[in-house]
Amino acid sequence: MTYRTTLDLLFKSQRFLPNYKCDIRKNVIASIGGLGADISFHMADILGLYKIPQLHSFLQAISFNISAGETVSFNVNKELETGFDIINMVTFQNRSFQRVKVGRVDSSASKGKQFIIHEDMIVWQNTFNQGPPLSECNTHCLPGFQKKKKEGEKFCCYDCVPCSAGKISSQKDMDDCVKCPGDQYSSKDRDQCIPKTLNFLSYEQPLGTGLASITLSLSLVTALVLGIFIKHRNTPIVKANNRNITYTLLISLLLCFLCSFLFLGWPSKMACFLRQVAFGIIFSVAVSCLLAKTIMVVAAFMATKPGSSMRKWVGKRLANSILLSCSFIQAGICMVRLGTSPPFPDLDLLSLTEEIILECNEGSVTMFYIVLGYLGLLSLISLIVAFFARKLPDSFNEAKFITFSMLIFCSVWLSFVPTYLSTKGKYMVAVEIFSILASSAGLLNCIFSPKCYIILLRPELNNRKLLTRRKN
């Protein structure tokens, strides 16, 4: 029976043979026995005639060298472990070719030597693209892009979509882009995050230097005007219409200019705490002085009429009452604001893409606009009163200058609101400083330029008779 089965193995390999597994090859290379020694001996009689070796059934997990100098290995599943040579077919012009070994793939080799390729030995034909072929539907997605699967295509087919703003991909074929931290922004190529720069109005910047120079110049001019008025304090033009109110107005304008320095530089906690309060109170004092002057003009004119009851109101008491009451109301609003929602230094990471805005958070926006609203109300009342008093006799013509000054003041601050809301960062601070300087300079120029002209250049006009003449 053993001889019959062995002969069937040799010559009828296409048929089913019990206890044997045959491939589709026609020639038997070797036989692995699995029965007793007596059967193996009988098989060896037949297989020996055809020079076919018979292998032991327990030939597994071993390796040995053969005469060719190569190592033959069997794994635990009795499978032959061997590697493959990578052959480069070098084709010549006469259509002949030569096989050149350029590498090897061997899963049983030590780590790092399982795949070896010598790229410098590869010779490509001129018709090739000088590179290995791709196994995907498309090229790799470069850094700055992310993969997006193509609908209806195989899993390896995808589109490369650029990362959105604020996100990056630093490697090839990333499934999703990574969002940059809040203090960084994505580069133009969307392949790295770049730290944001700080944005605030500093003295070193040309804009900050220019505003600081203008502020200092206007402060010096105001101090000079105050010195002129103090020096000529006993002349009629200085004594007219309440000298103390004039001094208060000049000092408040000087402080208005100086408070601009609170908006420049690093927004510290103390600067944020003081600047809006100083701005609100000082400007309210300045506008209250103008309102007091205007009302004094009207009251003085009405007091000249026979039997007028306004004579008892003409004097320092009325002016001081208007000044203190209007200023204390604004001071009370500012104190409530500081007590409920004080300003504080803050970082704005979202408004600008490449910069971090260092700003003073105004706290309650409602209270901020209440301060501005009250200041606007005082300005409007002063403008209306001065407008109706502008045609009074020449002895009281200061109302004309107040009218022009309040027109400039109101125009500046009406244009300030939309401009302030439409800017960000240091330019928002620059708009506020410019509004402070422009409105204060308008008041200083319109009210005190005519008086300084008379005091310094036309002193002959600085006498009581000329100042008290009336229109016919």
Tab-separated table of C-alpha atoms in Angstrom:
chain	number	residue	atom	x	y	z
A	1	MET	CA	0.000	0.000	0.000
A	2	THR	CA	2.854	2.359	0.814
A	3	TYR	CA	4.509	1.697	-2.544
A	4	ARG	CA	1.202	2.259	-4.385
A	5	THR	CA	0.544	5.562	-2.659
A	6	THR	CA	4.071	6.775	-3.272
A	7	LEU	CA	3.774	6.028	-6.992
A	8	ASP	CA	0.427	7.860	-7.119
A	9	LEU	CA	2.119	10.854	-5.496
A	10	LEU	CA	4.723	10.934	-8.226
A	11	PHE	CA	2.524	10.437	-11.258
A	12	LYS	CA	-1.012	11.376	-10.218
A	13	SER	CA	-0.397	14.607	-8.255
A	14	GLN	CA	-3.486	16.268	-9.725
A	15	ARG	CA	-5.739	13.821	-7.873
A	16	PHE	CA	-6.678	13.803	-4.236
A	17	LEU	CA	-4.265	11.795	-2.123
A	18	PRO	CA	-5.149	10.933	1.479
A	19	ASN	CA	-2.800	12.364	4.116
A	20	TYR	CA	-0.894	14.487	1.510
A	21	LYS	CA	-1.185	18.043	0.308
A	22	CYS	CA	0.080	18.657	-3.209
A	23	ASP	CA	0.424	21.941	-5.070
A	24	ILE	CA	-0.136	22.432	-8.776
A	25	ARG	CA	3.457	21.650	-9.734
A	26	LYS	CA	3.915	18.539	-11.879
A	27	ASN	CA	7.293	17.560	-10.436
A	28	VAL	CA	7.570	16.604	-6.776
A	29	ILE	CA	10.480	18.364	-5.094
A	30	ALA	CA	10.346	16.821	-1.632
A	31	SER	CA	8.131	14.874	0.697
A	32	ILE	CA	7.572	15.433	4.380
A	33	GLY	CA	6.738	12.227	6.143
A	34	GLY	CA	4.508	12.039	9.151
A	35	LEU	CA	4.091	8.334	9.985
A	36	GLY	CA	6.244	5.715	11.512
A	37	ALA	CA	9.767	4.800	10.524
A	38	ASP	CA	8.727	1.603	8.665
A	39	ILE	CA	6.493	3.528	6.320
A	40	SER	CA	9.158	6.185	5.775
A	41	PHE	CA	11.623	3.437	4.852
A	42	HIS	CA	9.258	2.022	2.246
A	43	MET	CA	8.713	5.505	0.792
A	44	ALA	CA	12.431	6.077	0.691
A	45	ASP	CA	12.854	3.038	-1.545
A	46	ILE	CA	10.719	4.594	-4.234
A	47	LEU	CA	11.686	8.283	-3.751
A	48	GLY	CA	15.371	7.427	-3.704
A	49	LEU	CA	15.155	6.164	-7.294
A	50	TYR	CA	14.081	9.683	-8.418
A	51	LYS	CA	16.502	11.552	-6.143
A	52	ILE	CA	13.625	13.130	-4.193
A	53	PRO	CA	14.460	13.867	-0.561
A	54	GLN	CA	12.126	13.008	2.300
A	55	LEU	CA	12.003	15.599	5.075
A	56	HIS	CA	11.265	14.970	8.715
A	57	SER	CA	7.769	15.976	9.870
A	58	PHE	CA	9.124	17.921	12.836
A	59	LEU	CA	11.304	20.162	10.666
A	60	GLN	CA	10.158	23.481	12.207
A	61	ALA	CA	11.647	26.521	13.977
A	62	ILE	CA	15.125	25.585	12.816
A	63	SER	CA	17.670	27.017	10.390
A	64	PHE	CA	20.735	25.595	8.648
A	65	ASN	CA	23.232	26.537	5.959
A	66	ILE	CA	23.249	24.946	2.556
A	67	SER	CA	26.105	24.440	0.158
A	68	ALA	CA	25.305	27.677	-1.702
A	69	GLY	CA	26.254	29.617	1.418
A	70	GLU	CA	22.736	30.729	2.224
A	71	THR	CA	20.731	30.086	5.358
A	72	VAL	CA	17.482	28.103	5.166
A	73	SER	CA	14.958	28.603	7.978
A	74	PHE	CA	11.636	27.046	8.922
A	75	ASN	CA	9.173	28.781	11.241
A	76	VAL	CA	6.927	27.209	13.853
A	77	ASN	CA	4.299	26.559	11.174
A	78	LYS	CA	6.795	24.505	9.148
A	79	GLU	CA	6.822	27.273	6.560
A	80	LEU	CA	10.018	28.120	4.779
A	81	GLU	CA	11.303	31.513	5.822
A	82	THR	CA	13.270	33.129	3.092
A	83	GLY	CA	13.906	36.571	1.676
A	84	PHE	CA	13.599	38.059	-1.760
A	85	ASP	CA	16.179	39.839	-3.784
A	86	ILE	CA	15.218	43.128	-5.407
A	87	ILE	CA	16.428	42.975	-8.986
A	88	ASN	CA	16.879	45.960	-11.282
A	89	MET	CA	16.395	45.113	-14.944
A	90	VAL	CA	18.932	47.276	-16.784
A	91	THR	CA	17.910	47.551	-20.428
A	92	PHE	CA	20.428	48.424	-23.124
A	93	GLN	CA	19.920	49.997	-26.547
A	94	ASN	CA	20.256	46.636	-28.326
A	95	ARG	CA	17.223	45.489	-26.289
A	96	SER	CA	19.348	43.208	-24.151
A	97	PHE	CA	19.114	43.463	-20.401
A	98	GLN	CA	21.014	42.608	-17.282
A	99	ARG	CA	19.746	41.717	-13.829
A	100	VAL	CA	21.390	43.747	-11.070
A	101	LYS	CA	20.672	43.097	-7.404
A	102	VAL	CA	19.918	46.412	-5.733
A	103	GLY	CA	18.348	45.287	-2.458
A	104	ARG	CA	16.661	42.587	-0.440
A	105	VAL	CA	13.474	42.000	1.562
A	106	ASP	CA	13.796	39.458	4.382
A	107	SER	CA	11.292	39.351	7.247
A	108	SER	CA	13.535	37.014	9.239
A	109	ALA	CA	16.494	39.377	9.210
A	110	SER	CA	17.514	41.413	12.239
A	111	LYS	CA	15.822	44.718	12.948
A	112	GLY	CA	16.897	47.406	10.541
A	113	LYS	CA	17.945	44.917	7.865
A	114	GLN	CA	14.550	43.534	6.912
A	115	PHE	CA	14.377	45.912	3.952
A	116	ILE	CA	17.531	47.046	2.198
A	117	ILE	CA	17.605	49.130	-0.963
A	118	HIS	CA	20.590	50.723	-2.699
A	119	GLU	CA	19.076	53.635	-4.562
A	120	ASP	CA	22.394	54.684	-6.067
A	121	MET	CA	22.580	51.355	-7.887
A	122	ILE	CA	19.181	51.704	-9.556
A	123	VAL	CA	19.309	52.552	-13.248
A	124	TRP	CA	16.046	53.966	-14.603
A	125	GLN	CA	15.040	53.963	-18.202
A	126	ASN	CA	14.714	57.337	-19.886
A	127	THR	CA	10.967	56.856	-20.314
A	128	PHE	CA	10.494	56.523	-16.565
A	129	ASN	CA	9.818	59.453	-14.202
A	130	GLN	CA	13.006	58.788	-12.253
A	131	GLY	CA	11.100	57.753	-9.165
A	132	PRO	CA	9.166	54.882	-7.640
A	133	PRO	CA	5.506	54.568	-8.635
A	134	LEU	CA	2.759	55.566	-6.200
A	135	SER	CA	0.242	53.146	-4.845
A	136	GLU	CA	-2.328	55.887	-4.060
A	137	CYS	CA	-4.825	57.644	-6.291
A	138	ASN	CA	-3.095	60.983	-5.777
A	139	THR	CA	0.058	62.595	-4.447
A	140	HIS	CA	0.714	63.195	-0.747
A	141	CYS	CA	-0.803	66.218	0.980
A	142	LEU	CA	2.006	68.607	1.872
A	143	PRO	CA	2.290	70.455	5.225
A	144	GLY	CA	-0.331	73.189	5.338
A	145	PHE	CA	-3.021	70.882	3.905
A	146	GLN	CA	-5.333	68.245	5.293
A	147	LYS	CA	-6.891	65.176	3.672
A	148	LYS	CA	-10.524	65.195	2.596
A	149	LYS	CA	-12.014	61.917	1.367
A	150	LYS	CA	-13.418	61.869	-2.136
A	151	GLU	CA	-17.037	60.816	-2.174
A	152	GLY	CA	-17.637	57.595	-4.077
A	153	GLU	CA	-13.921	56.802	-4.398
A	154	LYS	CA	-11.724	54.238	-2.688
A	155	PHE	CA	-10.437	54.898	0.817
A	156	CYS	CA	-6.995	55.819	-0.483
A	157	CYS	CA	-8.368	58.563	-2.740
A	158	TYR	CA	-8.630	62.008	-1.187
A	159	ASP	CA	-8.331	65.723	-1.902
A	160	CYS	CA	-5.808	68.047	-0.262
A	161	VAL	CA	-7.613	70.995	1.367
A	162	PRO	CA	-5.673	74.017	2.740
A	163	CYS	CA	-5.870	74.568	6.480
A	164	SER	CA	-8.133	77.402	7.552
A	165	ALA	CA	-6.828	80.548	9.257
A	166	GLY	CA	-5.492	79.852	12.738
A	167	LYS	CA	-4.812	76.164	11.998
A	168	ILE	CA	-1.731	74.338	10.722
A	169	SER	CA	-0.486	70.920	9.645
A	170	SER	CA	3.246	70.349	10.058
A	171	GLN	CA	3.431	66.858	8.501
A	172	LYS	CA	2.385	65.158	5.299
A	173	ASP	CA	-1.019	63.524	4.881
A	174	MET	CA	-2.531	64.837	8.128
A	175	ASP	CA	-6.199	63.977	8.589
A	176	ASP	CA	-6.998	67.223	10.414
A	177	CYS	CA	-5.308	70.570	10.907
A	178	VAL	CA	-4.280	71.583	14.433
A	179	LYS	CA	-5.456	74.886	15.909
A	180	CYS	CA	-2.731	77.298	17.047
A	181	PRO	CA	-2.740	78.488	20.704
A	182	GLY	CA	-4.387	81.812	21.465
A	183	ASP	CA	-1.083	83.692	21.634
A	184	GLN	CA	0.086	82.387	18.242
A	185	TYR	CA	-1.125	82.574	14.648
A	186	SER	CA	-0.659	80.361	11.608
A	187	SER	CA	1.995	81.176	9.042
A	188	LYS	CA	1.188	82.077	5.449
A	189	ASP	CA	1.838	78.480	4.359
A	190	ARG	CA	-0.188	77.116	7.323
A	191	ASP	CA	2.696	74.852	8.332
A	192	GLN	CA	3.757	76.431	11.651
A	193	CYS	CA	2.471	78.626	14.482
A	194	ILE	CA	4.176	82.003	14.975
A	195	PRO	CA	4.050	83.916	18.297
A	196	LYS	CA	1.917	87.067	18.156
A	197	THR	CA	3.465	90.467	18.837
A	198	LEU	CA	2.157	92.880	21.476
A	199	ASN	CA	0.075	95.803	20.249
A	200	PHE	CA	-0.075	98.976	22.349
A	201	LEU	CA	0.701	102.638	21.769
A	202	SER	CA	4.248	103.107	23.081
A	203	TYR	CA	6.437	106.194	23.180
A	204	GLU	CA	9.017	104.543	20.901
A	205	GLN	CA	6.620	104.237	17.962
A	206	PRO	CA	6.378	107.180	15.525
A	207	LEU	CA	2.674	107.609	16.283
A	208	GLY	CA	3.266	107.620	20.033
A	209	THR	CA	6.240	109.955	19.727
A	210	GLY	CA	4.233	112.404	17.608
A	211	LEU	CA	1.258	112.464	19.968
A	212	ALA	CA	3.530	112.859	22.994
A	213	SER	CA	5.327	115.788	21.325
A	214	ILE	CA	2.033	117.508	20.467
A	215	THR	CA	0.749	116.950	23.986
A	216	LEU	CA	3.886	118.436	25.536
A	217	SER	CA	3.818	121.427	23.179
A	218	LEU	CA	0.171	122.240	23.873
A	219	SER	CA	0.764	121.850	27.623
A	220	LEU	CA	3.629	124.352	27.463
A	221	VAL	CA	1.471	126.788	25.455
A	222	THR	CA	-1.332	126.503	28.008
A	223	ALA	CA	1.096	127.052	30.877
A	224	LEU	CA	2.452	130.112	29.033
A	225	VAL	CA	-1.050	131.551	28.594
A	226	LEU	CA	-1.766	130.959	32.268
A	227	GLY	CA	1.459	132.764	33.160
A	228	ILE	CA	0.482	135.721	30.939
A	229	PHE	CA	-2.922	136.001	32.595
A	230	ILE	CA	-1.433	135.801	36.073
A	231	LYS	CA	1.126	138.467	35.189
A	232	HIS	CA	-1.600	140.783	33.817
A	233	ARG	CA	-4.204	139.789	36.401
A	234	ASN	CA	-5.066	143.406	37.252
A	235	THR	CA	-5.809	144.476	33.674
A	236	PRO	CA	-9.461	144.916	32.611
A	237	ILE	CA	-9.493	142.113	30.035
A	238	VAL	CA	-8.327	139.555	32.595
A	239	LYS	CA	-10.650	140.804	35.338
A	240	ALA	CA	-13.665	140.824	32.980
A	241	ASN	CA	-16.160	137.957	33.391
A	242	ASN	CA	-14.759	136.380	36.565
A	243	ARG	CA	-10.964	136.077	36.730
A	244	ASN	CA	-11.054	132.982	38.964
A	245	ILE	CA	-13.194	131.060	36.476
A	246	THR	CA	-10.661	131.944	33.771
A	247	TYR	CA	-7.815	130.569	35.889
A	248	THR	CA	-9.812	127.411	36.574
A	249	LEU	CA	-10.500	126.974	32.865
A	250	LEU	CA	-6.805	127.321	31.969
A	251	ILE	CA	-5.730	124.877	34.671
A	252	SER	CA	-8.370	122.354	33.556
A	253	LEU	CA	-7.217	122.683	29.933
A	254	LEU	CA	-3.625	122.125	31.045
A	255	LEU	CA	-4.712	118.960	32.885
A	256	CYS	CA	-6.703	117.869	29.821
A	257	PHE	CA	-3.544	117.941	27.762
A	258	LEU	CA	-1.498	116.205	30.437
A	259	CYS	CA	-4.047	113.400	30.944
A	260	SER	CA	-3.220	112.255	27.406
A	261	PHE	CA	-0.009	110.783	28.834
A	262	LEU	CA	-2.162	108.303	30.780
A	263	PHE	CA	-3.215	106.780	27.450
A	264	LEU	CA	0.341	106.368	26.162
A	265	GLY	CA	2.693	103.529	27.029
A	266	TRP	CA	2.095	100.183	28.730
A	267	PRO	CA	-1.488	100.006	30.078
A	268	SER	CA	-0.728	99.447	33.750
A	269	LYS	CA	-3.370	98.896	36.413
A	270	MET	CA	-2.993	102.411	37.822
A	271	ALA	CA	-3.141	104.025	34.356
A	272	CYS	CA	-6.313	102.119	33.467
A	273	PHE	CA	-7.851	103.065	36.802
A	274	LEU	CA	-7.137	106.795	36.439
A	275	ARG	CA	-7.309	107.745	32.784
A	276	GLN	CA	-11.049	107.592	32.090
A	277	VAL	CA	-11.873	109.106	35.488
A	278	ALA	CA	-9.382	111.950	34.973
A	279	PHE	CA	-10.647	112.500	31.446
A	280	GLY	CA	-14.309	112.647	32.519
A	281	ILE	CA	-13.881	114.910	35.553
A	282	ILE	CA	-11.328	117.331	34.040
A	283	PHE	CA	-13.310	117.839	30.847
A	284	SER	CA	-16.483	118.341	32.872
A	285	VAL	CA	-14.730	121.077	34.862
A	286	ALA	CA	-13.585	122.777	31.627
A	287	VAL	CA	-17.038	122.663	30.029
A	288	SER	CA	-18.639	123.770	33.319
A	289	CYS	CA	-16.354	126.820	33.312
A	290	LEU	CA	-17.555	127.721	29.821
A	291	LEU	CA	-21.173	127.197	30.851
A	292	ALA	CA	-20.630	129.387	33.920
A	293	LYS	CA	-19.012	132.110	31.781
A	294	THR	CA	-21.869	131.994	29.269
A	295	ILE	CA	-24.554	132.188	31.930
A	296	MET	CA	-22.646	135.045	33.579
A	297	VAL	CA	-22.710	136.931	30.252
A	298	VAL	CA	-26.482	136.512	29.984
A	299	ALA	CA	-27.061	137.360	33.654
A	300	ALA	CA	-24.832	140.462	33.457
A	301	PHE	CA	-26.690	141.738	30.413
A	302	MET	CA	-30.074	141.157	31.992
A	303	ALA	CA	-28.915	142.850	35.218
A	304	THR	CA	-28.269	146.113	33.358
A	305	LYS	CA	-31.981	146.569	32.718
A	306	PRO	CA	-33.732	148.853	35.246
A	307	GLY	CA	-35.523	147.000	38.015
A	308	SER	CA	-34.066	143.607	37.033
A	309	SER	CA	-33.966	140.971	39.757
A	310	MET	CA	-30.905	139.351	38.167
A	311	ARG	CA	-28.529	141.795	39.880
A	312	LYS	CA	-28.437	139.680	43.022
A	313	TRP	CA	-27.271	136.659	40.932
A	314	VAL	CA	-24.430	138.470	39.197
A	315	GLY	CA	-21.123	137.670	40.903
A	316	LYS	CA	-18.832	134.874	41.944
A	317	ARG	CA	-21.517	132.941	43.793
A	318	LEU	CA	-23.489	132.062	40.650
A	319	ALA	CA	-20.396	131.045	38.680
A	320	ASN	CA	-19.009	128.931	41.509
A	321	SER	CA	-22.359	127.232	42.031
A	322	ILE	CA	-22.606	126.232	38.366
A	323	LEU	CA	-19.005	125.039	38.274
A	324	LEU	CA	-19.184	122.954	41.449
A	325	SER	CA	-22.623	121.429	40.834
A	326	CYS	CA	-21.856	120.324	37.267
A	327	SER	CA	-18.425	118.977	38.205
A	328	PHE	CA	-19.650	117.083	41.275
A	329	ILE	CA	-22.324	115.288	39.253
A	330	GLN	CA	-19.679	113.942	36.870
A	331	ALA	CA	-17.404	113.055	39.786
A	332	GLY	CA	-20.272	111.110	41.377
A	333	ILE	CA	-20.860	109.162	38.148
A	334	CYS	CA	-17.146	108.307	37.963
A	335	MET	CA	-17.065	107.150	41.583
A	336	VAL	CA	-20.051	104.861	41.009
A	337	ARG	CA	-18.291	103.455	37.968
A	338	LEU	CA	-15.093	102.776	39.913
A	339	GLY	CA	-17.053	101.160	42.718
A	340	THR	CA	-19.161	98.859	40.541
A	341	SER	CA	-17.043	98.014	37.496
A	342	PRO	CA	-13.551	99.573	37.513
A	343	PRO	CA	-11.324	99.442	34.420
A	344	PHE	CA	-8.463	96.943	34.397
A	345	PRO	CA	-5.623	95.847	32.050
A	346	ASP	CA	-6.679	93.135	29.634
A	347	LEU	CA	-5.437	91.102	26.657
A	348	ASP	CA	-7.430	90.888	23.442
A	349	LEU	CA	-6.334	87.758	21.566
A	350	LEU	CA	-9.066	87.680	18.933
A	351	SER	CA	-9.487	91.111	17.338
A	352	LEU	CA	-6.199	91.043	15.387
A	353	THR	CA	-4.783	87.968	13.650
A	354	GLU	CA	-1.071	88.532	14.207
A	355	GLU	CA	-1.057	90.730	17.327
A	356	ILE	CA	-2.167	90.656	20.954
A	357	ILE	CA	-3.827	93.925	21.961
A	358	LEU	CA	-2.827	95.224	25.393
A	359	GLU	CA	-5.715	97.427	26.404
A	360	CYS	CA	-7.634	98.813	29.322
A	361	ASN	CA	-10.903	96.978	29.659
A	362	GLU	CA	-13.414	99.722	30.438
A	363	GLY	CA	-15.452	97.464	32.688
A	364	SER	CA	-19.059	98.523	32.336
A	365	VAL	CA	-19.604	99.847	28.821
A	366	THR	CA	-22.864	101.429	29.988
A	367	MET	CA	-21.116	103.520	32.643
A	368	PHE	CA	-18.456	104.552	30.107
A	369	TYR	CA	-21.089	105.954	27.772
A	370	ILE	CA	-22.949	107.586	30.673
A	371	VAL	CA	-19.763	109.568	31.407
A	372	LEU	CA	-19.502	110.574	27.749
A	373	GLY	CA	-23.222	111.295	27.584
A	374	TYR	CA	-23.140	113.657	30.562
A	375	LEU	CA	-20.130	115.450	29.077
A	376	GLY	CA	-22.008	115.764	25.789
A	377	LEU	CA	-25.056	117.165	27.605
A	378	LEU	CA	-22.974	119.868	29.295
A	379	SER	CA	-21.387	120.747	25.948
A	380	LEU	CA	-24.754	120.973	24.215
A	381	ILE	CA	-26.216	123.238	26.902
A	382	SER	CA	-23.154	125.491	26.747
A	383	LEU	CA	-23.406	125.650	22.954
A	384	ILE	CA	-27.099	126.549	23.000
A	385	VAL	CA	-26.728	129.247	25.672
A	386	ALA	CA	-23.639	130.735	23.977
A	387	PHE	CA	-25.385	130.699	20.595
A	388	PHE	CA	-28.317	132.747	21.824
A	389	ALA	CA	-25.988	135.114	23.686
A	390	ARG	CA	-23.634	135.727	20.754
A	391	LYS	CA	-25.442	138.958	19.644
A	392	LEU	CA	-25.292	140.708	22.985
A	393	PRO	CA	-23.505	144.113	23.101
A	394	ASP	CA	-19.711	144.243	22.588
A	395	SER	CA	-18.959	144.490	26.279
A	396	PHE	CA	-20.140	140.903	26.629
A	397	ASN	CA	-18.886	139.496	23.296
A	398	GLU	CA	-17.014	136.588	24.946
A	399	ALA	CA	-20.114	134.516	24.166
A	400	LYS	CA	-19.140	134.601	20.474
A	401	PHE	CA	-15.805	132.950	21.195
A	402	ILE	CA	-17.465	130.389	23.452
A	403	THR	CA	-19.913	129.558	20.636
A	404	PHE	CA	-17.098	128.867	18.185
A	405	SER	CA	-15.138	126.864	20.730
A	406	MET	CA	-18.153	124.710	21.628
A	407	LEU	CA	-18.876	124.086	17.941
A	408	ILE	CA	-15.353	122.719	17.532
A	409	PHE	CA	-15.638	120.755	20.776
A	410	CYS	CA	-18.949	119.109	19.832
A	411	SER	CA	-17.801	118.383	16.259
A	412	VAL	CA	-14.683	116.590	17.502
A	413	TRP	CA	-16.522	114.384	19.961
A	414	LEU	CA	-19.402	113.613	17.590
A	415	SER	CA	-16.884	112.292	15.059
A	416	PHE	CA	-14.997	110.513	17.848
A	417	VAL	CA	-17.695	107.931	18.637
A	418	PRO	CA	-17.962	106.186	15.217
A	419	THR	CA	-14.198	106.413	14.666
A	420	TYR	CA	-13.496	104.976	18.120
A	421	LEU	CA	-15.824	102.036	17.546
A	422	SER	CA	-14.369	101.218	14.124
A	423	THR	CA	-10.699	100.977	15.197
A	424	LYS	CA	-8.762	98.415	17.220
A	425	GLY	CA	-5.613	98.314	19.303
A	426	LYS	CA	-3.229	101.237	19.427
A	427	TYR	CA	-5.194	103.151	16.786
A	428	MET	CA	-8.230	103.223	19.060
A	429	VAL	CA	-6.094	104.798	21.789
A	430	ALA	CA	-4.627	107.226	19.246
A	431	VAL	CA	-8.141	108.326	18.221
A	432	GLU	CA	-9.026	109.064	21.844
A	433	ILE	CA	-5.819	111.035	22.426
A	434	PHE	CA	-6.333	112.993	19.217
A	435	SER	CA	-9.895	113.872	20.253
A	436	ILE	CA	-8.678	115.089	23.647
A	437	LEU	CA	-5.954	117.224	22.078
A	438	ALA	CA	-8.131	118.607	19.262
A	439	SER	CA	-11.072	119.578	21.482
A	440	SER	CA	-8.848	121.109	24.177
A	441	ALA	CA	-6.796	123.006	21.592
A	442	GLY	CA	-10.028	124.328	20.068
A	443	LEU	CA	-11.151	125.709	23.427
A	444	LEU	CA	-7.739	127.219	24.136
A	445	ASN	CA	-7.425	128.871	20.745
A	446	CYS	CA	-10.949	130.254	20.333
A	447	ILE	CA	-11.277	131.710	23.832
A	448	PHE	CA	-7.777	132.896	24.722
A	449	SER	CA	-6.170	133.845	21.404
A	450	PRO	CA	-8.116	137.173	21.117
A	451	LYS	CA	-7.299	138.078	24.711
A	452	CYS	CA	-3.593	137.247	24.337
A	453	TYR	CA	-3.533	139.313	21.151
A	454	ILE	CA	-4.858	142.357	23.036
A	455	ILE	CA	-2.608	141.833	26.074
A	456	LEU	CA	0.623	141.304	24.122
A	457	LEU	CA	0.186	143.118	20.795
A	458	ARG	CA	-2.528	145.745	21.395
A	459	PRO	CA	-2.150	146.822	25.024
A	460	GLU	CA	-3.801	150.184	24.214
A	461	LEU	CA	-7.107	148.303	23.830
A	462	ASN	CA	-6.777	146.792	27.276
A	463	ASN	CA	-8.679	149.536	29.127
A	464	ARG	CA	-12.048	149.691	30.757
A	465	LYS	CA	-13.560	152.387	28.487
A	466	LEU	CA	-12.947	150.474	25.269
A	467	LEU	CA	-14.092	147.171	26.758
A	468	THR	CA	-17.377	148.605	28.044
A	469	ARG	CA	-18.515	150.469	24.926
A	470	ARG	CA	-21.832	149.326	23.456
A	471	LYS	CA	-23.274	149.111	20.047
A	472	ASN	CA	-25.405	152.023	18.959
